[in-house]
Coordinates of C-alpha atoms in Angstrom, one line a residue:
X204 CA 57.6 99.8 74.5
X205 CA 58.5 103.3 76.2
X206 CA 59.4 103.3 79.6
X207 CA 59.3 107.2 80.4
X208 CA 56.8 109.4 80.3
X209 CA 56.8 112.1 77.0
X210 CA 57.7 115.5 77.7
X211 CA 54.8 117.9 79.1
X212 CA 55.4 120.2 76.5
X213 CA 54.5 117.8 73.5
X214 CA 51.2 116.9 72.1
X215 CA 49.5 113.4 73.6
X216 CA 49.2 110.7 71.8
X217 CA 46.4 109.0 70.3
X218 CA 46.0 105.6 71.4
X219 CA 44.3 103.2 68.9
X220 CA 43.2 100.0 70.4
X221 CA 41.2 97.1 68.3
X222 CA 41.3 93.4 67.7
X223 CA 43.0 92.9 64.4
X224 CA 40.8 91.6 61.6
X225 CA 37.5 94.1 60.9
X226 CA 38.2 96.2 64.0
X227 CA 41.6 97.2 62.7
X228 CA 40.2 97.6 59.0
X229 CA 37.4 100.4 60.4
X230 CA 40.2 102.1 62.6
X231 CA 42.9 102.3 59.3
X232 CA 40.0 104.3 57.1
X233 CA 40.2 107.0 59.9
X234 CA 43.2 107.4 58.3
X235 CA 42.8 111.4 57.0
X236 CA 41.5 112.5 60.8
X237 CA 44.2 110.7 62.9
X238 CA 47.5 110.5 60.3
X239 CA 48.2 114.4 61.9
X240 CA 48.1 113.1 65.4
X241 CA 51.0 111.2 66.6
X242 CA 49.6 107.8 67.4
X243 CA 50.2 104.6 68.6
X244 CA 48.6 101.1 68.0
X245 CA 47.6 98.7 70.5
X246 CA 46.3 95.3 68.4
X247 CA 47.5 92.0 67.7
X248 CA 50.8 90.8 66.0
X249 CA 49.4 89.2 63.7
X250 CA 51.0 88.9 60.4
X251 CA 48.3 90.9 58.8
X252 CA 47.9 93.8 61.4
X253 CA 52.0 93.6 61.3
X254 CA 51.8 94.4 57.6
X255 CA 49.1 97.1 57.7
X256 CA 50.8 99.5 60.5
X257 CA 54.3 98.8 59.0
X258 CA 56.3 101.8 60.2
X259 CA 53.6 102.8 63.2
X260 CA 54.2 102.2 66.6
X261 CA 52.7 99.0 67.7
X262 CA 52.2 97.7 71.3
X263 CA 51.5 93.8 70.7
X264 CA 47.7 92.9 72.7
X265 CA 47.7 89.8 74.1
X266 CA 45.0 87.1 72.4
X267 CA 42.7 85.7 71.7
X268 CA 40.4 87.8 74.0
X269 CA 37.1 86.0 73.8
X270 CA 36.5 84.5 76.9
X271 CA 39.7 84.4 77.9
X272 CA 40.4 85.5 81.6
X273 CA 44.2 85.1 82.0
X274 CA 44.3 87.6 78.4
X275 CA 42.1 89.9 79.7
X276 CA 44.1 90.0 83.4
X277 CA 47.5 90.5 80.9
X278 CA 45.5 92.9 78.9
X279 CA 44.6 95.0 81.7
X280 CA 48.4 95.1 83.2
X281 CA 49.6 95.9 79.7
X282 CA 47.0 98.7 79.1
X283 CA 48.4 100.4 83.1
X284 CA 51.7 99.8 81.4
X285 CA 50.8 102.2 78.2
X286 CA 49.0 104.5 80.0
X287 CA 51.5 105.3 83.0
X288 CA 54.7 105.4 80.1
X289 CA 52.7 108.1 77.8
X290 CA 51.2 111.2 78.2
X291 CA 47.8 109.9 76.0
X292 CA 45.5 112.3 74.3
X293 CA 42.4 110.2 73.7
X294 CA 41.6 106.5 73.7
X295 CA 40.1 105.4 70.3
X296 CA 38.8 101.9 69.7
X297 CA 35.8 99.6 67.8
X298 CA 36.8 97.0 69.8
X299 CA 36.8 94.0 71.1
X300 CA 37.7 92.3 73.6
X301 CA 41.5 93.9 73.9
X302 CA 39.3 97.5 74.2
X303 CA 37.7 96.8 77.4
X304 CA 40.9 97.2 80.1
X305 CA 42.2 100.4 78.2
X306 CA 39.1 102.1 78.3
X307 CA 38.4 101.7 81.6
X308 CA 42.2 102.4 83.2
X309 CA 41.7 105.5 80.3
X310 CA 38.8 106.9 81.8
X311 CA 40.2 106.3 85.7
X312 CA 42.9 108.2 84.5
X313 CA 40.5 111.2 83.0
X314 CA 41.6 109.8 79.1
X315 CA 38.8 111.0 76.7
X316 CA 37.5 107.3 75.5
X317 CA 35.7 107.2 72.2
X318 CA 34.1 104.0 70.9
X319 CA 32.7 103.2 67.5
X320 CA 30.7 100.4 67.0
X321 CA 31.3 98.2 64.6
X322 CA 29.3 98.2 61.1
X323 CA 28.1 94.8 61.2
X324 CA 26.1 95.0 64.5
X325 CA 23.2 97.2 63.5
X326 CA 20.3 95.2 66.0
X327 CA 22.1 94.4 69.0
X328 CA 24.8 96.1 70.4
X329 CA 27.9 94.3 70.4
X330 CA 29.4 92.4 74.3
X331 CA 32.5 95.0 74.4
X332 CA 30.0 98.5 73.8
X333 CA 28.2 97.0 76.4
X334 CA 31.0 96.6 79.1
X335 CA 32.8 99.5 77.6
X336 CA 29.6 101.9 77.3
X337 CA 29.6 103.6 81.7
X338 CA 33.3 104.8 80.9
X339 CA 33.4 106.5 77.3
X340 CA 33.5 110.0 76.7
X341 CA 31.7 109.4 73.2
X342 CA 29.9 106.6 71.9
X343 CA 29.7 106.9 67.3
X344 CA 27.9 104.3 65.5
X345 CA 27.8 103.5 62.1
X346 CA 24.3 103.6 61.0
X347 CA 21.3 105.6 61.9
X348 CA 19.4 101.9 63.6
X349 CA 21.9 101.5 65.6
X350 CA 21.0 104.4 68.1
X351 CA 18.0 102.1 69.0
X352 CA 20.7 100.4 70.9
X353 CA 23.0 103.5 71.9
X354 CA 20.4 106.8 71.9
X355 CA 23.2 108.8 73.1
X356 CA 25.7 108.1 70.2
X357 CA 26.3 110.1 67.3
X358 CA 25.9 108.8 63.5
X359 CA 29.1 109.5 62.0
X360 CA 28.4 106.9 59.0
X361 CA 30.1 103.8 57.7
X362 CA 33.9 104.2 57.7
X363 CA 34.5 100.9 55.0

């Protein structure tokens, strides 16, 4: 991980932060928007998300996040870490709960936050939009039903 902050002349980066598993799967097939943007992941190392960002700059999460305190506490001190060592364009995430410390600390520190809910929650919104909802800059959703849950979002259709 960078220690120094990037040069004020050079483009943010785009931070994109999800679970590994489904979340990661819906953030790769955003592939054609982000792949001009230099990025940088935040996920788990597992050996599947490993394999998937081969050759991308990866910032190991700490997990499993469900429930767990002492992950979300190391979460949170390793999202201040990422956010004080780059100069971040926008936070980008569908989740879970790894999302929740670096969109909060993202919008404290006036980082655009965009969330997209995840395709398989169309009736109830999911724990993390919930938590993550009172600091994001933009809330997209999958499917038309699920602005019963999220009337401010916008429909940007299924990305898998």
């Amino acid at each position: 991980m960078e220690t120094t902050t990037e040069e004020a002349g050079e483009p943010g980066v785009l931070l994109l932060v999800g679970s590994s598993g489904g979340h990661l799967a819906q953030l790769l097939a955003l592939r054609p928007w982000y792949e001009r943007w230099r990025r940088c992941w935040v996920t788990f190392d597992t050996p599947e998300a490993l394999s998937l960002l081969a050759g991308e700059e990866l910032v190991p999460a700490h997990h499993p996040t469900t429930r767990n305190v002492p992950n979300l506490l190391r979460n949170a001190v390793l999202a201040w870490r990422v956010l004080r060592s780059r100069r971040v364009a926008a936070v980008v995430t569908t989740g879970a709960g790894v999302a929740v410390p670096f969109v909060v600390l993202a919008r404290l520190r006036r980082v655009p936050t965009v969330y997209i809910e995840v395709y398989d929650r169309i009736d109830t919104p999911t724990l993390t939009a919930r938590l993550c909802r009172p600091f994001l800059s933009a809330m997209l959703v999958q499917w038309d039903e699920q602005r019963r849950q999220y009337p401010e979002a916008t429909v940007v259709g299924t990305l898998l």
